[in-house]
CSV table of C-alpha atoms in Angstrom, one decimal:
chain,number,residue,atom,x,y,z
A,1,UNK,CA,113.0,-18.2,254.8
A,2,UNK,CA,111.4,-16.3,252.4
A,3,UNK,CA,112.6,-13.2,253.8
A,4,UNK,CA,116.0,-14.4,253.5
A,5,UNK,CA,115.5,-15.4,250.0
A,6,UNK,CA,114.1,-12.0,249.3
A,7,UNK,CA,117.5,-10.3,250.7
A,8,UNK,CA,119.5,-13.0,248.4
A,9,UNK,CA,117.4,-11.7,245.4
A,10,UNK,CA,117.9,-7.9,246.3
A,11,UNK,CA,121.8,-8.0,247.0
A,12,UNK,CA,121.4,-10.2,243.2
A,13,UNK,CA,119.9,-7.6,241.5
A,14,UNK,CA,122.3,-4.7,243.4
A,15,UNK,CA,125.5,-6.4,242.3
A,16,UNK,CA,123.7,-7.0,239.2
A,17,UNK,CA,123.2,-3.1,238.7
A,18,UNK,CA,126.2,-2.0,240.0
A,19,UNK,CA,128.0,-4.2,237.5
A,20,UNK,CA,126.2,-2.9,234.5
A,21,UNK,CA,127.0,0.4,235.5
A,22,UNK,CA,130.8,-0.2,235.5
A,23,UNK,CA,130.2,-2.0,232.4
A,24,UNK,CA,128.8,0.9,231.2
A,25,UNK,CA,131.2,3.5,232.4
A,26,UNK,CA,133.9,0.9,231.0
A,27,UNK,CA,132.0,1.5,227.5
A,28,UNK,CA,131.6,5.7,227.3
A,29,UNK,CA,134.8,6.4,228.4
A,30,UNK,CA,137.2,3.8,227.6
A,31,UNK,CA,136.0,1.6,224.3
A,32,UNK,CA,133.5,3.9,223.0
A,33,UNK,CA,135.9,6.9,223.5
A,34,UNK,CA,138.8,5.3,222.0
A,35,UNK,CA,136.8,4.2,218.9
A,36,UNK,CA,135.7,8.0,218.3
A,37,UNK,CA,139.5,9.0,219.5
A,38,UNK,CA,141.4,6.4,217.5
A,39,UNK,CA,139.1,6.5,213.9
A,40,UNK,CA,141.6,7.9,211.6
A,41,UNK,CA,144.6,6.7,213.6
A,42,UNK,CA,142.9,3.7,212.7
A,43,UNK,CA,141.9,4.1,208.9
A,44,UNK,CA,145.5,5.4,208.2
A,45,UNK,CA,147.2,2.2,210.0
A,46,UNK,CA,145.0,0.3,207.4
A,47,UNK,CA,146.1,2.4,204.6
A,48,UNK,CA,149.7,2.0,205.4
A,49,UNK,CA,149.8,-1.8,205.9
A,50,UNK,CA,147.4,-2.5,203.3
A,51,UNK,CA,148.1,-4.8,200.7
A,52,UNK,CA,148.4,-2.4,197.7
A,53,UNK,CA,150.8,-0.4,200.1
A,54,UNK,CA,152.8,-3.6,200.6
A,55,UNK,CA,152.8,-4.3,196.6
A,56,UNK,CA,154.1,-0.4,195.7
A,57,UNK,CA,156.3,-1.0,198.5
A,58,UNK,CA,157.8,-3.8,197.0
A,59,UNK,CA,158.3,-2.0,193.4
A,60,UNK,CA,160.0,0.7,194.8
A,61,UNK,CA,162.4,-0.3,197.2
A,62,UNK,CA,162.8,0.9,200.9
A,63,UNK,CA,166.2,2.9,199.9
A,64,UNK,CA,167.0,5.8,198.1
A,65,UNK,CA,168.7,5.3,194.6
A,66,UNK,CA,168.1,1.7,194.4
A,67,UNK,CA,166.2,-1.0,192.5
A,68,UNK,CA,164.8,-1.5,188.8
A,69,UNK,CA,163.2,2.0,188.7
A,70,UNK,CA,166.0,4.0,189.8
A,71,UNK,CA,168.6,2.1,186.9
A,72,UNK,CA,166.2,2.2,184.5
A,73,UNK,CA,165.2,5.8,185.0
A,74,UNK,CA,169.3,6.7,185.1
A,75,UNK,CA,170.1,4.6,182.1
A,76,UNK,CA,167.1,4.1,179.8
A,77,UNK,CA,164.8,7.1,180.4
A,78,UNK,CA,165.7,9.8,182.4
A,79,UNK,CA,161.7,11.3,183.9
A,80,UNK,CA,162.7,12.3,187.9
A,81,UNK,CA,161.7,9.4,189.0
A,82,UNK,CA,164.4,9.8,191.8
A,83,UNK,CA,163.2,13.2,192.5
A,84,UNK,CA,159.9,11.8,193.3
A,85,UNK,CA,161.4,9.1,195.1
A,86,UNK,CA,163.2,10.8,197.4
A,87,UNK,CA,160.1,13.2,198.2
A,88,UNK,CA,158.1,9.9,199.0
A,89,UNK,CA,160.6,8.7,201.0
A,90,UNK,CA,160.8,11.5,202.7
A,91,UNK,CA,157.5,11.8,203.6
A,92,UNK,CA,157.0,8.3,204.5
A,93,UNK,CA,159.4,8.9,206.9
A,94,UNK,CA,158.1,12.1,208.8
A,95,UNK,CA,154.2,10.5,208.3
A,96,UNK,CA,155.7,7.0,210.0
A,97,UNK,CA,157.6,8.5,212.4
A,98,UNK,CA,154.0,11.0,213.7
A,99,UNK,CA,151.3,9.0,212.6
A,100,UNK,CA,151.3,6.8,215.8
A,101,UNK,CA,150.5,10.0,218.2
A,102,UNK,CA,147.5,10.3,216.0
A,103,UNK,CA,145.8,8.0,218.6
A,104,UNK,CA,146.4,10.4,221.4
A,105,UNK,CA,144.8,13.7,219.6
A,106,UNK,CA,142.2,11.8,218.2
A,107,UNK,CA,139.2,13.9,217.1
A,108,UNK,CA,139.9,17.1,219.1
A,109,UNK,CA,139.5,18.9,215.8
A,110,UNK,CA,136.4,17.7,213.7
A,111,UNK,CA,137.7,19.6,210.6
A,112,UNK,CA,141.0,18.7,210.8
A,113,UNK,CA,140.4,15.1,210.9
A,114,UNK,CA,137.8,15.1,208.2
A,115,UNK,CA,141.0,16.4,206.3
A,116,UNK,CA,143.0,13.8,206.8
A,117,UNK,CA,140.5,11.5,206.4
A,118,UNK,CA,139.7,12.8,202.7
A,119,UNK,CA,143.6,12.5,202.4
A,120,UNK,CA,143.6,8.7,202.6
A,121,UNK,CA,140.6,7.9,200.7
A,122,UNK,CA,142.6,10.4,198.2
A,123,UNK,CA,145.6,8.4,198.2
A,124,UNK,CA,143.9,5.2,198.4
A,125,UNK,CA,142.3,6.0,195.2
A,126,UNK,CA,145.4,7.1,193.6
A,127,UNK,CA,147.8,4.2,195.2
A,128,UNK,CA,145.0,1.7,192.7
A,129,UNK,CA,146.0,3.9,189.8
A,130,UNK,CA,150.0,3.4,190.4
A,131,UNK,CA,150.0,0.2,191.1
A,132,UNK,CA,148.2,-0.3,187.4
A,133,UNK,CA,150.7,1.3,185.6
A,134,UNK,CA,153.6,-0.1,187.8
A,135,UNK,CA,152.4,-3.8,186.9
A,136,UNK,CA,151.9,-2.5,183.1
A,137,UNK,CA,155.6,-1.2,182.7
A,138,UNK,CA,156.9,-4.3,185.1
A,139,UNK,CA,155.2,-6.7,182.5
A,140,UNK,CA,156.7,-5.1,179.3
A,141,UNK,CA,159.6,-5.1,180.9
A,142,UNK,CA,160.3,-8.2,181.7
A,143,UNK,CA,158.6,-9.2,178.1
A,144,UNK,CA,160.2,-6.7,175.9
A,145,UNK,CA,163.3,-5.4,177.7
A,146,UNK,CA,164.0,-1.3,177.4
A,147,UNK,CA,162.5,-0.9,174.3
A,148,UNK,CA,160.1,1.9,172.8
A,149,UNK,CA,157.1,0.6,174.4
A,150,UNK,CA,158.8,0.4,177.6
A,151,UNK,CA,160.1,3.4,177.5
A,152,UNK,CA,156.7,4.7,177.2
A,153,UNK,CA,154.8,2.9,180.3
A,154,UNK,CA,158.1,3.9,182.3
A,155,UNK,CA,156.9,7.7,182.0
A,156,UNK,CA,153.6,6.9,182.5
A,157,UNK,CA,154.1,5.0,185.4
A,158,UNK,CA,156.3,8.2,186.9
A,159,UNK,CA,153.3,10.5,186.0
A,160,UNK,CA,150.9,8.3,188.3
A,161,UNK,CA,153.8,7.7,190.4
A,162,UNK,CA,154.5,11.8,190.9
A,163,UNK,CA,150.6,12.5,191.1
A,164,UNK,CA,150.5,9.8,194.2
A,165,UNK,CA,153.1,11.7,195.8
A,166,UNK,CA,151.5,14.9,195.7
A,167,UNK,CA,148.5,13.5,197.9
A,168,UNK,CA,150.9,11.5,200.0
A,169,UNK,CA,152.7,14.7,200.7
A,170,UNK,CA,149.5,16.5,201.6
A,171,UNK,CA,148.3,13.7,203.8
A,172,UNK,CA,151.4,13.7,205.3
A,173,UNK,CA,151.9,17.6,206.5
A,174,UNK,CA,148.6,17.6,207.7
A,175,UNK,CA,149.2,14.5,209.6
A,176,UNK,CA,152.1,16.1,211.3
A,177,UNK,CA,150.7,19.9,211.5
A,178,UNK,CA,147.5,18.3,213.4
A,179,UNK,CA,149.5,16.4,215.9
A,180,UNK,CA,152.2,19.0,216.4
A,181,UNK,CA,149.5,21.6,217.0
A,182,UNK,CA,147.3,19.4,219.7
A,183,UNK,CA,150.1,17.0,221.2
A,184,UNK,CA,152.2,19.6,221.7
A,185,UNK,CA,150.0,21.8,223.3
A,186,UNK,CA,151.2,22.2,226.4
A,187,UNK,CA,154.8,21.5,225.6
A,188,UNK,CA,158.0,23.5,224.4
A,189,UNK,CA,158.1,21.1,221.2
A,190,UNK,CA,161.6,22.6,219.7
A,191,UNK,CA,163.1,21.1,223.2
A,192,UNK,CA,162.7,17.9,221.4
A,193,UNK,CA,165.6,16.3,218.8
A,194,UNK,CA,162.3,13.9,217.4
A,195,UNK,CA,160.4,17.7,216.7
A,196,UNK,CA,163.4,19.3,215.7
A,197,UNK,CA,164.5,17.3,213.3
A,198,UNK,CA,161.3,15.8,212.2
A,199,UNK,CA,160.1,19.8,211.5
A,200,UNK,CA,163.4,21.3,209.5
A,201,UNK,CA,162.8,17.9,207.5
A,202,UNK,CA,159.3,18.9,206.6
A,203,UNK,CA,160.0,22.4,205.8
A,204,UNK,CA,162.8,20.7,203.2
A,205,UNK,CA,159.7,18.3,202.1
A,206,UNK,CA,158.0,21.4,201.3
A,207,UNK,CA,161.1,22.6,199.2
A,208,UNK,CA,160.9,19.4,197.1
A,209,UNK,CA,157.4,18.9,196.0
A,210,UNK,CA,157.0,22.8,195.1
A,211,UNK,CA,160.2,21.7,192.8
A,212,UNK,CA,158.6,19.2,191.6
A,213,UNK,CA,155.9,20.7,190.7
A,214,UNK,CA,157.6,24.0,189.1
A,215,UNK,CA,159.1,24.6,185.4
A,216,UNK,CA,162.6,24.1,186.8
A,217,UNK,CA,162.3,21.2,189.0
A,218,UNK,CA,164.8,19.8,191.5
A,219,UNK,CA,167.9,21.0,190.6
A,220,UNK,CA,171.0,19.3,192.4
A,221,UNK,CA,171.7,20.8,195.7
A,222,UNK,CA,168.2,20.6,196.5
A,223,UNK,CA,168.2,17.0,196.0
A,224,UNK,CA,171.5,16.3,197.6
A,225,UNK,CA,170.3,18.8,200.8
A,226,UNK,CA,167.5,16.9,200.9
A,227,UNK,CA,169.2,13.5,200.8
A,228,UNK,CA,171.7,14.2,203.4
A,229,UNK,CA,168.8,15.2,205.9
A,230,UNK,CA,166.7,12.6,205.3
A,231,UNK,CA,169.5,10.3,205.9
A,232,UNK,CA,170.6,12.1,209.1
A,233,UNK,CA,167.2,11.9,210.4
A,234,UNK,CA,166.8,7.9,209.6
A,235,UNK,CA,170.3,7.5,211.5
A,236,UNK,CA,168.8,9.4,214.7
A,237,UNK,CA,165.7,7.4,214.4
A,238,UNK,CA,167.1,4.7,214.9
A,239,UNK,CA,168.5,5.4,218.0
A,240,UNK,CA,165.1,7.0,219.0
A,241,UNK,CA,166.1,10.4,218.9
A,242,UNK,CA,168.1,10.2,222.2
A,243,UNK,CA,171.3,11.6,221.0
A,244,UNK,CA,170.6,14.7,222.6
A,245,UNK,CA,170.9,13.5,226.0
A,246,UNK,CA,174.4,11.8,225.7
A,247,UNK,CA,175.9,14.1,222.9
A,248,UNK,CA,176.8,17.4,223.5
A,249,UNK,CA,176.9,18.7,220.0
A,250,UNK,CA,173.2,17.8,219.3
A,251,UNK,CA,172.1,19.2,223.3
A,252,UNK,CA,173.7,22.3,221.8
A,253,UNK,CA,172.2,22.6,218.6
A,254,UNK,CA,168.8,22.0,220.4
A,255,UNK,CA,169.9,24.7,222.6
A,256,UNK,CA,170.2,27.0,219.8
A,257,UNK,CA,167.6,25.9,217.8
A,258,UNK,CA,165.0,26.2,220.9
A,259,UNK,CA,166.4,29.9,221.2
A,260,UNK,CA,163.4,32.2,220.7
A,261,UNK,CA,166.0,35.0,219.8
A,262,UNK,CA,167.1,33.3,217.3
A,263,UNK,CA,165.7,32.7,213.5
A,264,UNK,CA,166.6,30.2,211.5
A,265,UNK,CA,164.1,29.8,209.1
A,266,UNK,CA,165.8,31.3,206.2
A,267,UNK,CA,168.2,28.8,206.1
A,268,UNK,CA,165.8,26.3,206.5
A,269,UNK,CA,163.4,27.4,203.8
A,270,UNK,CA,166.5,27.5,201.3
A,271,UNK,CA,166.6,25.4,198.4
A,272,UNK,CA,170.8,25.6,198.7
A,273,UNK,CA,172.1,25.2,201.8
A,274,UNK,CA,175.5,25.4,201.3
A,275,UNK,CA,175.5,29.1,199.3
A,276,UNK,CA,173.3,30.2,202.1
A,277,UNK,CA,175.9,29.2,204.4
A,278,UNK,CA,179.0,30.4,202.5
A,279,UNK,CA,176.7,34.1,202.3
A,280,UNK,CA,176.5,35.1,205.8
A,281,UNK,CA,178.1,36.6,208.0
A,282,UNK,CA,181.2,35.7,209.7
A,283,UNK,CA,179.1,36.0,213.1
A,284,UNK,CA,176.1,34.2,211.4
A,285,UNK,CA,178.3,31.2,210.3
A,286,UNK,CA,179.1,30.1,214.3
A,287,UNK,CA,175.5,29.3,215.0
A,288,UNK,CA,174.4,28.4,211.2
A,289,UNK,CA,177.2,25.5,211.3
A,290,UNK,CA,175.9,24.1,214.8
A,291,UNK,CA,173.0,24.1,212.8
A,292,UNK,CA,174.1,22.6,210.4
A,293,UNK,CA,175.8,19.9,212.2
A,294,UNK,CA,172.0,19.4,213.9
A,295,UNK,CA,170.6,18.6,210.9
A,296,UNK,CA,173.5,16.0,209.4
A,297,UNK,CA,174.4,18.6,206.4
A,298,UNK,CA,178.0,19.3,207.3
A,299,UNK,CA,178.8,17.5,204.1
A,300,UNK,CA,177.0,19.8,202.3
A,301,UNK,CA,179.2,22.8,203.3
């Protein structure tokens, strides 16, 4: 009997072992390696559904040349605002269309990721400022109208507004360049409408904020370039970037695009598309329009 209970007690403690080992195993590799793998996937989920996100959401608009800002800036004091606009917008798009895969690169790159973190505690702290001077010029204007003082915290408000952008656009293209580089690794990226797409729009992304950011500014084809292919790439998101598999204009403009004999990035890195365009050659023009059509800027030309 006792022998009996003894074997009882041993097969106990066995099962009880080889449990905690699984358990274990369970831990290292699965919830202990997603933690370290998923941190800043994590951190920037909670920055972009945050609260104060939500809020500067909400006093900007989700479309492009709408809401109080946009009229007022038109009408009452002309400061870019939709310049700046449309280079969040833009960037919001490409960071919320990349930031998901964040969680399969995870930490791969120590540096890197320590970037991006800085990024968001960057924009965090500068998403409290906007939203400061966005509830000061909301206040006076619903309490004074467009007057002086309004007028005033209106270009105030765009200052903050333009200086969030400017970390948003950095946390952004180093979101993207760090997934590209690592989830792409093993895999002809530019075979992809989602990467296509996704990268002519940040090299145009790039083109606005050093506008922004220079003596000149955006001058109108920029922003209207800009415009059309942020637009265009909305339209294919929504569809989930599957065009190319039942339209045989985009499967050919990926073709082409994919093509390492081919170069595009001149016209990519312009700042007018359309007097790029009407400047080449006659042999140039064939591929530059499917090119073109790829990137939803036939309007433009």
């Amino acid at each position: 009997m006792a022998k009996s209970v003894g074997v009882i007690i041993a097969r106990v403690l066995v099962a009880l072992i080889i449990l905690a080992g699984i358990g274990a195993c369970i831990y290292f590799f699965v919830i202990k390696n997603d933690n370290v793998r998923g941190a800043v996937y994590e951190e920037l989920s909670k920055t972009l559904a945050s609260e104060n996100q939500n809020t500067l959401q909400t006093n900007i608009g989700t479309e492009i040349e709408k809401g109080t800002y946009y009229t007022f800036n038109k009408d009452v004091n002309d400061c870019g605002y939709d310049k700046i606009y449309l280079a969040y917008y833009i960037d919001q798009q490409i960071l919320n269309t990349y930031s998901a895969l964040l969680v399969y690169v995870g930490n791969i790159d120590n540096k890197r990721v320590n970037e991006i973190q800085d990024n968001i505690t960057n924009y965090n702290n500068a998403l409290t400022q906007a939203l400061r001077s966005q509830t000061l010029f909301n206040d006076t204007y619903s309490q004074l109208g467009a007057d002086e003082v309004t007028a005033e915290n209106f270009k105030s408000m765009v200052q903050d507004f333009k200086s969030l952008q400017q970390i948003f656009h950095t946390l952004t293209k180093n979101t993207f360049n760090y997934v590209v580089e690592h989830f792409y690794k093993d895999i002809n990226a530019k075979l992809s409408q989602k990467y296509v797409l996704t990268y002519g729009l940040s090299i145009q992304s790039n083109l606005m904020n050093v506008a922004l950011n220079s003596e000149t500014g955006v001058n109108a084809n920029l922003y209207l370039d800009s415009k059309e292919m942020v637009n265009h790439f909305v339209d294919c998101k929504s569809n989930n970037f599957t065009s190319q598999s039942t339209d045989l204009d985009v499967a050919e403009f990926i073709s082409l695009f994919s093509n390492a004999q081919k170069d595009f990035s001149g016209f990519l890195n312009s700042t007018d598309k359309a007097a790029y365009y009407n400047e080449a050659s006659s042999d140039d023009k064939l591929d530059l329009y499917i090119i073109i059509r790829g990137f939803g800027l036939t309007g433009r030309v």
